[in-house]
């Protein structure tokens, strides 16, 4: 009698078990060799690639290695490429979702979108997969794609709250269609459905109400946002916050701890102004504000430092200001802010808005302000105006709004500074914004 030869798939199962056992025993070097051998000998076994992907993502975490993560992604992709040959929808889906998570983390937007599309093709009747795709577009601020995907989803599922939310956000941002946007946003957020309860969505709904002059309802939304822990307070609605920092709308230079640096800049305000005026005479140096904050008018900027980095081309054009700023590293090196010239033409109104973080204070060194009585900066419930050679310091995480009702341009140097209550190690470790 002949000895039964194990079927090929049996030996595959055996070797797979073996490799997994090595992983569980934390014998990583050996496990890596085993998984690599496995996909060589059993290249057409989907599970070989899936198991290797799981192993590599574990290894990536252990070694804190993006290279390993890329290898994991690669294995996921090979697994997903089997398509219909993978029997289980559930396994296919969860592999796709992990792959998407890693691709998002690596910032590979196009590849992320490709995996979303693969999942949608496989499970066309699940609206969540389409919402995940429009969410990926949302995080990449790709609003045209958000609108397109959400519109397609709403054709099939008109009452889907997440699709409504994404569609509403797109209407607001792409077209400034606040009336239409409002009904989508309101409906979605009031549904309290999964995927609709995020700080950013409450911010957008409140902003939409404000832009429709429905202030009491906006305040109510902001109150709900505070109650849910999204906002520090009704007026302070920054989303990237550190706890326990002093918070007040306006600051005096002496309160900041940067008094001498600020005084030195102020002392040089005439040379700074000369430099800024020379730049202004060149067409195309200043760029339009891009955050959709203008209700009407013209408001442009010339950036010198952003996220703590010097912008070389612009600094070469403003050497005096930049060298002064280099002596003030708490400002020029502030990774959660910018230094820039800001020019506002007459008949401009900037909608109420909040900066992204409570980790900075914002100073304006006023360079040109011929009509102080016709301009105004409101921060929370207090208003100030610009006077040449003077400083205004405010915390731009508080809601603020700007009017220029005069006839001639207003020009300021804006410099953000690390919030003085942040420790050295916080300043070092906080992510750039
Ligand atoms: C803002 O930071 O929103 C404004 O104060 C800027 C400006 O130029 O007035
Ligand atoms: Mn602002």
Coordinates of N, CA, C and O and ligand atoms in Angstrom, one line a residue, residues 293 299-301 340 342-344 350 353 362 364 377 386 394 396 400-402 410 412 414, ligand 1:
X293 N -13.1 82.6 3.1 CA -13.5 83.3 4.2 C -14.0 84.7 3.9 O -14.6 85.4 4.7
X299 N -8.7 90.6 -0.5 CA -7.9 90.4 0.7 C -6.8 89.4 0.3 O -7.0 88.3 -0.1
X300 N -5.5 89.9 0.3 CA -4.4 89.2 -0.3 C -3.2 89.1 0.7 O -3.1 89.9 1.6
X301 N -2.4 88.1 0.5 CA -1.3 87.8 1.4 C 0.0 87.5 0.7 O 0.0 87.1 -0.4
X340 N 3.2 86.7 7.6 CA 2.8 87.1 6.3 C 2.4 88.6 6.3 O 1.9 89.1 7.3
X342 N -0.4 91.1 5.0 CA -1.8 91.0 4.6 C -2.4 92.3 4.2 O -2.3 93.3 5.0
X343 N -2.9 92.4 3.0 CA -3.4 93.6 2.5 C -4.9 93.5 2.3 O -5.4 92.5 1.7
X344 N -5.7 94.4 2.8 CA -7.1 94.4 2.6 C -7.6 95.6 1.9 O -7.3 96.7 2.4
X350 N -14.8 90.0 5.9 CA -14.4 88.6 6.2 C -15.4 88.0 7.1 O -15.6 88.5 8.2
X353 N -15.0 83.6 11.7 CA -14.3 82.3 11.5 C -13.3 82.2 12.7 O -13.0 83.1 13.4
X362 N -1.8 85.6 17.6 CA -1.6 86.3 16.3 C -1.4 87.8 16.6 O -2.3 88.4 17.2
X364 N -0.7 91.6 14.8 CA -0.7 92.4 13.6 C 0.1 93.6 13.9 O -0.1 94.3 14.9
X377 N -11.8 95.0 13.7 CA -11.6 93.6 13.9 C -12.3 93.2 15.2 O -12.1 93.8 16.2
X386 N -7.2 99.2 13.5 CA -5.7 99.3 13.2 C -5.2 100.7 13.3 O -5.9 101.6 12.7
X394 N -4.1 89.1 19.2 CA -5.3 88.4 19.6 C -5.1 86.9 19.4 O -4.1 86.5 18.8
X396 N -6.5 83.9 17.7 CA -7.4 83.7 16.6 C -8.1 82.4 16.6 O -8.9 82.1 15.7
X400 N -13.5 85.4 15.0 CA -13.2 86.8 14.7 C -13.7 87.2 13.3 O -14.0 86.3 12.5
X401 N -13.9 88.5 13.0 CA -14.6 89.0 11.8 C -13.9 90.3 11.5 O -13.6 91.1 12.4
X402 N -13.8 90.6 10.2 CA -13.1 91.8 9.8 C -13.9 92.6 8.8 O -14.5 92.1 7.9
X410 N -5.6 98.7 3.6 CA -5.0 98.5 4.9 C -4.0 97.4 4.8 O -4.2 96.4 4.2
X412 N -1.0 95.1 6.9 CA -0.4 94.7 8.2 C 0.6 93.6 8.0 O 0.6 92.9 7.0
X414 N 1.3 90.2 9.7 CA 0.7 89.2 10.6 C 1.8 88.3 11.1 O 2.6 87.7 10.2
Ligands
LIG1 C1 -7.5 87.2 10.2 O1 -6.5 86.7 10.8 O2 -8.5 86.6 9.9 C2 -7.4 88.6 9.8 O3 -7.4 89.4 11.0 C3 -6.3 88.9 8.9 C4 -6.3 90.3 8.4 O4 -5.6 90.6 7.4 O5 -7.0 91.1 9.0

